[in-house]
Amino acid sequence: MHTRFRPFRWARGSFALTALLCFVNAFSATDARAGTNIWRASVGPVWFWEVQPWPGQNLAGTWWAKELEPGRTYRMSFRVNSLKGKVVLKLANRADIFISEPGSYSFDFPVTTDGKRQMMFRSASTDVRVSVSEITVSEIPSGGTADPQSRDSTATGNIWLNSFGQSWFYETGASGELLAGSWWESSLTPDNSYTIYFTVKALRGKVGLWVGDLPMIGITEPGDYRFDFPITQGGERRLAFQAVGGDAAVSVAGISVAKQWQAIRHDGAPAGTPKGHYISFAQARNLKTEMLDLVQQPHSASSNYHLSAAQELDAAMRLPAVVGIWMGFKWRDLEVADGKYDWSVLDQNMDVARLYGLKFIVAIHDRSFNGTNILPTYFPSQYVLWSTGGGKSGVVAKRWDPYVYNRLIRLYKAIANRYAGHAGFGGIATSETATGNTGGDYTVDKYRHALTQIATQTQAALTTGKFFFYLNFLGGGNNPDMNLDQRVALVRDLSHGNLVIGAPDITPDVAGMPGSASSYRIHVHKTMPDVEQFCHAQHADHGDGGVNVKNNEHRLSYFATVDRIRSREQQSWFKGTPAVFQFDDLRDPNGNRVDLHPNWVLGKPWRLDELFDFGQRNFACDYMFWHYREHPQTGEFGWEDTRAVILDRRYFYDYN
């Protein structure tokens, strides 16, 4: 019979109580109140969702909790599910605790005579929207307190916390009695190795630790402990603390059990750039310091929150059907002076990709949308243009000028040459071709020539990897007639060897998609099937102000344009070539092909699975880039939503 530990087994009978009272030097007496959720008793519901436009307003809690008694110490734990803005938590006499991001939190606080007895969440900024759940406040015994600044986590990384609900315990027991844990822990899986960390705060007697098939490990004094243990096929799955040799009393904190990190492939990734799902990061991150170092050495994490975030990202990298990483770098962060490059972060990320058996795609940002200048610091101002688009402003490089595009080609060639033999290298991605501003000397011919040079010379430099060309709009060259559209002509003139075309968004109903960006890509797929395509869910997974909702406005406008041109072609005087139009394959929720969305779905967001299917039907996308968004706002899509789609659609359709 397998018994599992249930935390807070404080009532033990007269013998245990006597032993506890004799142990006053290390522990203080406690009672059933330690298992009471004081928040529930004092405030009520253990969750809340609030919207507050002004700072300094009460959200949830009480200014005087009579259940908090002077001379005792308490622990408050809760989970922030989503948060816009900032909130402040006021606990007794502790300094204000400011919270600005979702996650799991845990704080200890003493209550003093004549001190405050407050437990209150308040808004700390304008326009606060916050969802909090799993609120608990309970008394903790002497010797069982953790660092008062501790921040705990209930994420998947800490197996002990997931299984038993607390990362600490205080127990007394007779010889042979289970103190904490389980004799059969199902979350420990065969053919894996694990590490357990913990700190013994105070101890009387002797405690035995049982992990996996290892013999009992005797613990006789306080201190920090770490033990590695394997789980074998048919072996034990023990994860338990046991009283040994008479009565024992022990306080243990900071318990963490984590699977030992192992590289997926030590021999590097396969050749080529595999088709499939990619995790994308809009801004550069150091995956070695943020993830790899922490999952390899969990005890080095500065907090459980950071360890949990690293382990969640590690799990995403290992997800079946994920074949690579896409990451954006500011041009100025790589080219630190004219022709001088800093490869330090990129080198580390490339090595992480190789270790995981993934391909790493380097995207170079030469256009910003947040008002910052991301171009190299040495650039003369005449090559840096102010840009607007989609309600956002920033800067864009004057790409049609030889000064700019020759330096961009130089950077692309340097990347291609540096990582030519690297097993983790997957290719180079451009910024979107839409500029938002063209300046006084722009012509579409100049721009098309520059893009041709960029695509041709970069592909020639790539001995491995692909050239991901974000060709969405070409100022002055977009045309609903595919015979006249210069994007189609540009792709037709390029070498198709390493070329992959696409756009930064799958937004089927946004202005410029029906009849333009979507139509030209459909035409390329139909007339140049050897050209591979990618899809990037840039806006789909985070809403971006409701931009990706279903509407018919721009489809109707495109249909009206087609009708006007067809009507003109019917005139007796028309002697030209009939226009070629492309229409996307749109489906209703029942899977039926339609020209327009039914009225009852208008205004509803496109689901991630619908967007993936749209990209497959219309463009036969070979590569799918999904943003890694850990903490979505309420009503927005996040990584867990994306993960479900990847697992459900790990195999791409074959429309070729």
XYZ file of C-alpha atoms in Angstrom:
656
model
C 0.000 0.000 0.000
C 1.438 3.333 -1.044
C 0.829 6.205 1.354
C 1.348 9.820 0.424
C 2.345 12.634 2.713
C -0.320 15.153 3.625
C 1.220 18.439 4.839
C 0.483 19.967 8.250
C -0.188 16.826 10.291
C 0.135 18.774 13.521
C -2.106 16.784 15.915
C -0.147 13.704 16.959
C -1.461 12.660 20.335
C -0.108 13.100 23.827
C 3.250 11.393 23.212
C 4.082 13.635 20.283
C 2.917 16.686 22.189
C 5.173 15.811 25.098
C 8.130 15.372 22.757
C 7.340 18.656 21.108
C 7.257 20.528 24.411
C 10.628 19.060 25.353
C 12.085 20.433 22.149
C 11.437 24.105 22.919
C 15.019 25.186 22.274
C 14.678 24.456 18.575
C 10.917 24.684 18.009
C 7.882 26.459 19.389
C 4.581 24.763 20.030
C 1.925 24.959 17.389
C -1.617 23.760 16.972
C -4.359 23.199 14.470
C -4.441 26.873 13.639
C -1.386 26.325 11.453
C -3.564 24.476 9.002
C -6.202 27.220 8.851
C -6.386 29.529 5.840
C -6.624 32.858 7.614
C -7.333 34.705 4.368
C -10.472 32.635 3.836
C -11.569 33.125 7.449
C -10.935 36.870 7.419
C -11.604 37.976 3.828
C -13.597 35.189 2.177
C -12.907 34.044 -1.410
C -9.347 32.891 -2.091
C -9.281 34.566 -5.498
C -10.168 37.905 -7.050
C -10.192 39.653 -10.419
C -10.196 43.444 -10.341
C -9.888 46.409 -12.703
C -8.847 49.762 -11.220
C -8.048 52.877 -13.293
C -6.384 54.764 -10.409
C -3.386 53.986 -8.186
C -3.771 53.689 -4.410
C -7.134 51.902 -4.526
C -8.031 48.789 -2.514
C -8.355 45.613 -4.603
C -8.842 42.832 -2.054
C -8.086 42.135 1.589
C -8.543 43.726 4.994
C -6.821 46.405 7.026
C -7.371 44.513 10.312
C -7.425 40.719 10.399
C -8.333 39.735 13.945
C -7.197 36.178 13.183
C -3.566 37.374 13.015
C -2.200 37.095 16.553
C 0.767 39.050 17.967
C 3.919 37.062 18.547
C 3.254 34.674 15.675
C 4.690 34.457 12.165
C 2.602 33.768 9.068
C 3.133 32.834 5.449
C 1.040 34.239 2.607
C 1.102 32.406 -0.749
C -0.812 33.203 -3.927
C -0.673 33.033 -7.688
C -0.920 36.058 -9.981
C -2.527 34.661 -13.133
C -2.450 37.852 -15.174
C -1.433 41.423 -14.493
C -1.450 44.725 -16.317
C 0.238 47.531 -14.432
C 1.520 47.122 -10.886
C -0.009 46.190 -7.528
C 1.310 46.566 -3.990
C 0.801 44.054 -1.182
C 0.648 45.305 2.394
C 1.361 42.647 5.054
C 1.387 43.637 8.742
C 4.459 45.822 9.361
C 6.451 44.626 6.339
C 7.605 47.181 3.828
C 5.391 47.493 0.769
C 5.778 44.560 -1.621
C 5.419 45.622 -5.241
C 4.351 43.042 -7.838
C 4.674 43.755 -11.548
C 4.481 40.360 -13.288
C 2.482 37.120 -13.119
C 3.849 34.191 -11.153
C 3.620 32.334 -7.853
C 4.574 34.249 -4.716
C 5.200 33.423 -1.067
C 5.994 35.902 1.725
C 6.564 35.434 5.454
C 5.577 38.143 7.932
C 5.525 38.477 11.726
C 2.732 40.138 13.677
C 3.886 42.214 16.649
C 2.116 43.588 19.704
C 0.477 46.891 18.781
C 1.584 46.306 15.168
C -0.499 46.357 12.024
C -2.652 43.370 11.067
C -3.237 44.243 7.442
C -3.449 41.888 4.457
C -4.295 44.116 1.518
C -3.727 44.222 -2.241
C -3.829 47.768 -3.691
C -3.317 49.264 -7.135
C 0.125 50.837 -7.548
C -0.259 52.275 -11.045
C -2.927 53.482 -13.415
C -5.099 51.065 -15.393
C -4.504 47.996 -13.259
C -6.058 44.681 -14.303
C -5.164 41.752 -12.091
C -6.278 38.182 -11.519
C -5.100 36.418 -8.334
C -5.986 32.931 -7.097
C -4.956 30.254 -4.579
C -4.550 32.802 -1.759
C -3.541 31.186 1.529
C -2.373 32.712 4.808
C -1.346 30.269 7.550
C 0.734 30.321 10.678
C 4.205 28.818 10.412
C 6.110 27.279 13.333
C 9.367 28.523 14.761
C 12.290 27.072 12.844
C 10.164 26.663 9.767
C 10.416 30.160 8.376
C 12.193 30.753 5.105
C 13.875 33.899 3.909
C 11.248 36.643 4.415
C 11.922 37.783 0.845
C 11.322 34.307 -0.539
C 9.384 33.858 -3.728
C 8.105 30.355 -4.246
C 6.751 28.696 -7.345
C 4.180 26.057 -8.168
C 5.450 25.516 -11.690
C 6.341 22.128 -13.106
C 10.060 22.327 -12.378
C 9.920 21.438 -8.656
C 8.469 17.943 -8.391
C 8.250 18.115 -4.611
C 6.261 21.346 -4.680
C 3.919 20.011 -7.359
C 3.253 16.783 -5.471
C 3.024 17.970 -1.866
C 2.013 21.615 -2.107
C 4.735 23.104 0.135
C 8.510 23.284 -0.174
C 8.983 22.969 3.613
C 7.688 20.947 6.562
C 7.947 20.751 10.349
C 7.183 17.341 11.829
C 7.675 15.084 14.826
C 7.407 11.319 14.700
C 8.252 8.010 16.305
C 10.858 5.698 14.808
C 9.868 4.370 11.405
C 7.107 6.913 10.871
C 6.770 8.753 7.561
C 7.385 12.455 8.136
C 7.023 13.853 4.640
C 6.883 12.614 1.075
C 5.694 9.374 -0.453
C 6.843 5.768 -0.673
C 5.751 5.744 -4.310
C 5.974 9.036 -6.167
C 4.405 8.589 -9.611
C 5.918 11.784 -11.036
C 9.378 10.157 -10.828
C 9.679 8.334 -14.138
C 12.008 5.430 -15.036
C 15.235 5.971 -16.973
C 15.653 9.477 -15.583
C 17.932 10.890 -12.904
C 16.912 13.482 -10.339
C 18.449 15.819 -7.784
C 16.958 16.730 -4.409
C 18.023 19.863 -2.519
C 16.873 20.900 0.934
C 17.971 22.702 4.098
C 17.532 21.179 7.551
C 16.812 24.171 9.775
C 16.616 22.313 13.088
C 16.791 18.658 14.057
C 16.446 16.490 17.109
C 17.241 12.829 16.738
C 17.852 11.294 13.332
C 15.978 11.411 10.039
C 16.335 9.045 7.116
C 15.930 10.131 3.484
C 14.742 7.553 0.961
C 15.101 8.364 -2.750
C 14.633 5.850 -5.553
C 16.617 2.628 -5.091
C 19.324 4.228 -2.940
C 19.877 2.914 0.600
C 18.561 5.125 3.364
C 20.581 8.329 3.764
C 20.943 9.230 7.439
C 20.714 12.888 8.432
C 21.831 13.823 11.943
C 22.500 17.571 11.915
C 21.193 20.809 10.376
C 22.687 22.008 7.100
C 22.271 22.206 3.339
C 21.960 18.909 1.477
C 22.001 17.694 -2.103
C 21.642 14.139 -3.403
C 21.446 12.704 -6.935
C 19.439 9.552 -7.585
C 18.241 7.516 -10.587
C 14.831 5.957 -11.176
C 15.092 2.579 -12.878
C 12.638 0.333 -14.700
C 10.927 -1.828 -12.084
C 12.740 -0.007 -9.282
C 11.554 1.969 -6.288
C 10.103 5.448 -6.629
C 10.630 6.524 -3.052
C 10.766 10.186 -2.131
C 10.355 10.255 1.625
C 11.678 11.523 4.960
C 11.346 9.039 7.843
C 11.956 9.217 11.604
C 14.815 6.894 12.608
C 15.894 5.418 15.957
C 13.493 6.955 18.447
C 11.453 10.117 18.389
C 12.535 12.746 15.879
C 11.568 16.349 15.313
C 12.727 18.205 12.266
C 12.231 21.439 10.351
C 13.120 21.296 6.646
C 12.851 24.161 4.129
C 13.712 24.881 0.508
C 12.928 21.396 -0.764
C 13.434 21.103 -4.514
C 13.366 17.953 -6.642
C 14.244 18.393 -10.302
C 14.984 16.110 -13.209
C 18.648 16.233 -14.130
C 19.296 18.058 -17.377
C 20.518 16.081 -20.360
C 21.193 17.307 -23.875
C 18.844 15.907 -26.481
C 21.633 15.295 -28.992
C 25.318 15.396 -28.190
C 26.277 14.858 -31.822
C 24.608 18.004 -33.096
C 21.526 18.643 -35.174
C 20.900 17.042 -38.551
C 22.013 18.745 -41.735
C 19.772 21.258 -43.425
C 17.072 23.481 -41.962
C 14.212 21.202 -40.919
C 10.646 22.152 -41.680
C 8.267 22.400 -38.762
C 7.465 24.465 -35.672
C 9.884 27.064 -34.319
C 9.842 28.968 -31.031
C 10.324 32.650 -31.756
C 11.656 35.452 -29.533
C 11.045 38.979 -30.795
C 13.995 40.331 -28.813
C 17.379 38.748 -28.174
C 17.744 36.603 -25.061
C 20.712 34.660 -23.737
C 19.394 31.105 -23.581
C 22.552 29.886 -21.872
C 22.394 32.151 -18.832
C 18.595 32.395 -18.667
C 17.837 28.707 -19.189
C 20.661 26.208 -19.723
C 22.843 27.151 -16.739
C 19.858 27.024 -14.382
C 18.418 23.701 -15.550
C 21.881 22.135 -15.408
C 22.529 23.562 -11.934
C 19.146 24.239 -10.299
C 20.658 25.312 -6.983
C 22.370 28.249 -8.712
C 19.014 29.921 -9.476
C 18.461 33.183 -7.605
C 14.861 32.205 -6.873
C 12.361 29.438 -7.486
C 10.638 31.770 -9.925
C 13.735 32.036 -12.134
C 14.337 28.297 -11.899
C 10.729 27.618 -12.839
C 10.930 29.983 -15.830
C 14.118 28.256 -17.016
C 12.599 24.799 -16.643
C 9.437 25.822 -18.490
C 11.529 27.149 -21.364
C 13.621 23.967 -21.318
C 10.412 21.941 -21.592
C 9.314 24.082 -24.552
C 12.602 23.407 -26.336
C 12.078 19.676 -25.879
C 8.483 19.700 -27.110
C 7.854 17.122 -29.846
C 7.624 18.772 -33.279
C 9.622 21.857 -32.213
C 12.591 21.848 -34.586
C 14.155 25.240 -34.080
C 14.449 28.712 -32.584
C 13.874 32.094 -34.244
C 15.360 35.100 -32.475
C 15.457 38.797 -33.342
C 18.597 40.905 -32.842
C 18.910 44.666 -33.128
C 21.351 45.519 -35.885
C 23.300 47.785 -33.522
C 23.709 45.011 -30.928
C 25.598 42.851 -33.431
C 27.483 45.543 -35.365
C 29.048 47.607 -32.603
C 31.245 49.663 -34.946
C 31.610 49.949 -38.717
C 32.435 46.382 -39.789
C 33.077 45.258 -36.174
C 30.795 42.620 -34.641
C 29.978 41.291 -31.185
C 29.129 37.584 -31.484
C 29.108 36.709 -27.771
C 25.355 36.263 -27.206
C 24.753 34.787 -30.646
C 27.561 32.250 -30.166
C 26.064 31.067 -26.887
C 22.557 30.797 -28.338
C 23.853 28.885 -31.351
C 25.585 26.384 -29.051
C 22.412 25.945 -26.986
C 20.465 25.187 -30.160
C 23.046 22.599 -31.203
C 22.920 20.960 -27.783
C 19.129 20.624 -28.009
C 19.266 19.347 -31.571
C 17.494 22.475 -32.841
C 18.171 24.964 -35.643
C 18.724 28.628 -34.765
C 17.491 31.324 -37.170
C 19.071 34.766 -36.755
C 16.663 37.623 -37.514
C 18.160 41.106 -37.974
C 15.951 44.028 -36.969
C 16.532 47.203 -38.983
C 13.134 48.677 -38.222
C 11.658 49.491 -34.799
C 8.098 50.116 -33.662
C 8.677 51.587 -30.191
C 10.453 54.838 -30.989
C 13.979 53.513 -30.409
C 16.893 53.611 -32.858
C 18.105 50.048 -33.394
C 20.480 50.861 -36.265
C 24.270 50.911 -35.748
C 25.453 53.869 -33.719
C 27.868 54.999 -36.443
C 25.093 55.406 -39.059
C 24.807 58.977 -40.361
C 21.396 60.426 -39.648
C 20.423 60.673 -43.332
C 20.163 56.864 -43.462
C 17.856 56.648 -40.424
C 14.223 57.420 -41.256
C 11.329 57.990 -38.893
C 8.669 55.393 -39.620
C 5.017 54.901 -38.818
C 2.730 51.987 -39.431
C -0.135 50.200 -37.719
C -0.408 52.991 -35.164
C 3.207 52.500 -34.042
C 6.261 54.655 -34.651
C 9.971 53.999 -34.775
C 12.881 54.123 -37.208
C 13.719 52.228 -40.382
C 16.939 51.955 -42.347
C 17.052 53.567 -45.782
C 17.404 50.131 -47.327
C 17.340 51.239 -50.981
C 20.524 53.268 -50.493
C 23.823 51.440 -51.276
C 25.322 52.722 -48.009
C 22.713 50.738 -46.067
C 22.100 47.623 -48.123
C 25.792 46.951 -48.736
C 26.404 47.021 -44.980
C 23.398 44.799 -44.375
C 24.756 42.325 -46.948
C 28.138 42.518 -45.206
C 26.507 41.567 -41.890
C 24.523 38.714 -43.457
C 27.702 37.371 -45.104
C 29.589 37.575 -41.821
C 26.879 35.530 -40.096
C 26.782 32.992 -42.925
C 30.568 32.574 -42.865
C 30.899 32.399 -39.077
C 28.303 29.655 -38.660
C 28.791 27.814 -41.936
C 29.945 24.647 -40.187
C 27.829 25.004 -37.056
C 25.278 22.236 -36.531
C 22.872 24.635 -34.840
C 22.727 27.231 -37.624
C 19.379 27.382 -39.430
C 19.599 30.559 -41.470
C 19.120 34.322 -41.609
C 15.839 36.263 -41.510
C 15.299 39.828 -42.719
C 13.043 42.512 -41.307
C 9.738 43.024 -43.091
C 10.044 44.897 -46.385
C 7.271 47.347 -45.436
C 8.980 50.580 -44.448
C 6.242 52.944 -43.243
C 8.287 55.815 -44.704
C 10.253 56.062 -47.936
C 11.940 59.467 -47.886
C 12.349 61.845 -50.809
C 14.655 59.761 -53.011
C 12.759 56.473 -52.859
C 11.647 54.656 -55.978
C 10.300 51.151 -56.228
C 12.994 50.348 -58.780
C 15.738 51.338 -56.331
C 14.154 49.305 -53.565
C 13.613 46.263 -55.759
C 17.252 46.432 -56.892
C 18.444 46.637 -53.265
C 16.278 43.680 -52.200
C 17.506 41.679 -55.173
C 21.103 42.323 -54.159
C 20.404 41.423 -50.531
C 18.626 38.168 -51.407
C 21.069 37.132 -54.147
C 24.317 37.803 -52.289
C 23.096 36.385 -48.981
C 21.896 33.165 -50.592
C 25.259 32.827 -52.346
C 27.047 33.166 -48.988
C 24.883 30.532 -47.277
C 26.530 27.124 -47.507
C 24.037 25.885 -44.894
C 20.763 27.308 -43.696
C 17.992 29.236 -45.399
C 17.327 32.858 -46.320
C 13.985 33.845 -44.753
C 12.733 36.799 -46.777
C 10.012 38.851 -45.007
C 8.504 40.173 -48.233
C 5.113 41.585 -47.287
C 4.784 45.002 -48.967
C 6.791 46.840 -51.625
C 5.913 50.527 -51.710
C 4.764 51.467 -55.202
C 4.943 47.868 -56.405
C 1.892 46.242 -54.816
C -0.926 45.461 -57.219
C -4.064 43.310 -56.939
C -3.350 42.081 -60.496
C -0.674 39.423 -60.139
C 0.521 40.198 -63.675
C 1.603 43.623 -62.440
C 2.598 42.906 -58.841
C 6.336 43.539 -58.414
C 6.652 41.195 -55.421
C 5.722 38.315 -57.724
C 8.232 39.534 -60.305
C 10.936 39.938 -57.658
C 10.518 36.359 -56.379
C 10.440 35.031 -59.932
C 13.798 36.693 -60.677
C 15.563 35.358 -57.568
C 17.360 32.081 -57.108
C 15.078 29.699 -55.232
C 17.793 27.467 -53.787
C 17.849 28.752 -50.184
C 14.881 31.098 -50.458
C 11.911 30.994 -48.053
C 9.352 33.792 -48.352
C 6.735 34.955 -45.889
C 5.511 37.851 -43.796
C 5.574 38.883 -40.134
C 1.881 38.202 -39.571
C -0.844 35.671 -40.149
C -3.660 38.224 -40.038
C -6.130 37.139 -42.735
C -8.576 40.027 -42.273
C -6.245 42.976 -41.681
C -5.992 45.730 -44.298
C -3.486 44.787 -46.975
C -3.878 41.050 -46.525
C -6.873 40.151 -48.737
C -5.955 41.147 -52.282
C -2.330 42.031 -51.536
C 0.079 40.236 -49.166
C -2.015 37.074 -48.993
C -2.857 37.120 -52.692
C 0.727 37.460 -53.928
C 1.839 34.596 -51.646
C -0.981 32.384 -52.915
C 0.082 33.210 -56.466
C 3.714 32.338 -55.745
C 2.621 29.021 -54.253
C 0.545 28.194 -57.315
C 2.981 29.344 -59.989
C 6.357 28.755 -58.270
C 5.813 25.684 -56.082
C 9.568 25.214 -55.598
C 9.641 28.371 -53.436
C 9.231 27.454 -49.771
C 7.138 29.637 -47.477
C 6.955 30.357 -43.758
C 4.235 31.705 -41.497
C 4.880 33.855 -38.434
C 2.239 34.256 -35.724
C 3.561 37.639 -34.685
C 0.258 39.200 -33.636
C -1.891 36.100 -33.362
C -0.760 34.938 -29.950
C -0.970 38.241 -28.098
C -3.914 40.075 -29.611
C -2.079 43.369 -30.241
C -5.116 45.455 -29.476
C -7.614 43.150 -31.153
C -5.940 43.389 -34.569
C -6.533 39.751 -35.421
C -10.297 39.439 -35.259
C -12.654 38.196 -37.919
C -14.212 40.854 -40.137
C -15.304 41.207 -43.752
C -14.488 44.880 -44.395
C -11.263 44.404 -46.361
C -12.510 41.333 -48.205
C -15.517 43.296 -49.423
C -13.223 46.128 -50.504
C -11.064 43.669 -52.466
C -14.124 42.103 -54.090
C -15.294 45.588 -55.150
C -11.871 46.269 -56.708
C -12.040 43.003 -58.633
C -15.544 43.819 -59.859
C -14.417 47.243 -61.134
C -11.466 45.786 -63.015
C -13.509 42.940 -64.486
C -16.176 45.407 -65.558
C -13.516 47.481 -67.303
C -12.190 44.386 -69.066
C -15.653 43.709 -70.462
C -15.652 46.973 -72.360
C -15.267 46.731 -76.151
C -12.316 49.092 -76.153
C -10.269 46.967 -73.701
C -7.306 45.386 -75.528
C -5.022 44.510 -72.612
C -4.255 41.270 -70.768
C -6.959 40.205 -68.316
C -5.926 40.600 -64.713
C -5.057 37.602 -62.546
C -6.528 37.679 -59.047
C -5.992 35.311 -56.138
C -8.511 34.650 -53.387
C -7.723 32.955 -50.139
C -9.286 29.709 -49.015
C -11.520 30.892 -46.167
C -13.489 28.422 -44.028
C -16.399 28.832 -41.623
C -16.251 27.135 -38.192
C -17.776 24.008 -39.727
C -14.979 23.711 -42.290
C -17.041 24.857 -45.279
C -15.340 27.120 -47.808
C -16.894 30.587 -47.849
C -16.232 33.989 -49.418
C -17.104 35.915 -46.252
C -17.260 35.134 -42.561
C -20.763 34.333 -41.306
C -22.210 37.191 -39.270
C -22.193 35.259 -36.009
C -18.371 35.002 -35.930
C -17.633 38.647 -36.779
C -15.556 40.349 -34.102
C -14.298 37.079 -32.664
C -10.538 36.436 -32.608
C -8.891 33.952 -34.917
C -7.863 30.920 -32.868
C -4.302 29.675 -33.174
C -5.343 26.398 -34.772
C -7.443 28.286 -37.326
C -4.494 30.499 -38.240
C -2.170 27.527 -38.626
C -4.686 25.803 -40.909
C -5.197 29.028 -42.899
C -1.457 29.296 -43.521
C -1.243 25.670 -44.547
C -4.197 25.821 -46.938
C -3.179 29.041 -48.644
C 0.615 29.168 -48.551
C 1.626 25.563 -47.734
C 3.917 26.966 -45.049
C 6.899 24.720 -44.382
C 8.062 26.685 -41.343
C 5.846 27.982 -38.533
C 7.222 30.590 -36.123
C 5.352 30.901 -32.797
C 6.127 33.612 -30.237
C 7.113 32.323 -26.805
C 4.845 34.337 -24.540
C 5.004 33.161 -20.930
C 2.555 35.570 -19.303
C -0.353 36.576 -21.564
C -2.829 39.163 -20.430
C -6.418 38.152 -19.758
C -8.095 37.074 -22.983
C -4.830 36.767 -24.905
C -3.081 33.676 -26.218
C 0.087 32.469 -24.506
C 2.571 29.645 -24.754
C 0.244 27.045 -23.246
C -2.259 27.754 -26.043
C 0.508 27.546 -28.643
C 1.868 24.344 -27.121
C -1.502 22.641 -27.513
C -1.668 23.569 -31.213
C 1.878 22.358 -31.852
C 1.127 18.987 -30.278
C -2.146 18.678 -32.145
C -0.649 19.753 -35.484
C 2.868 18.459 -35.333
C 2.659 17.179 -38.914
C 2.290 19.783 -41.656
C -0.033 19.299 -44.592
C 1.482 18.435 -47.956
C 0.085 20.871 -50.496
C 3.065 20.619 -52.834
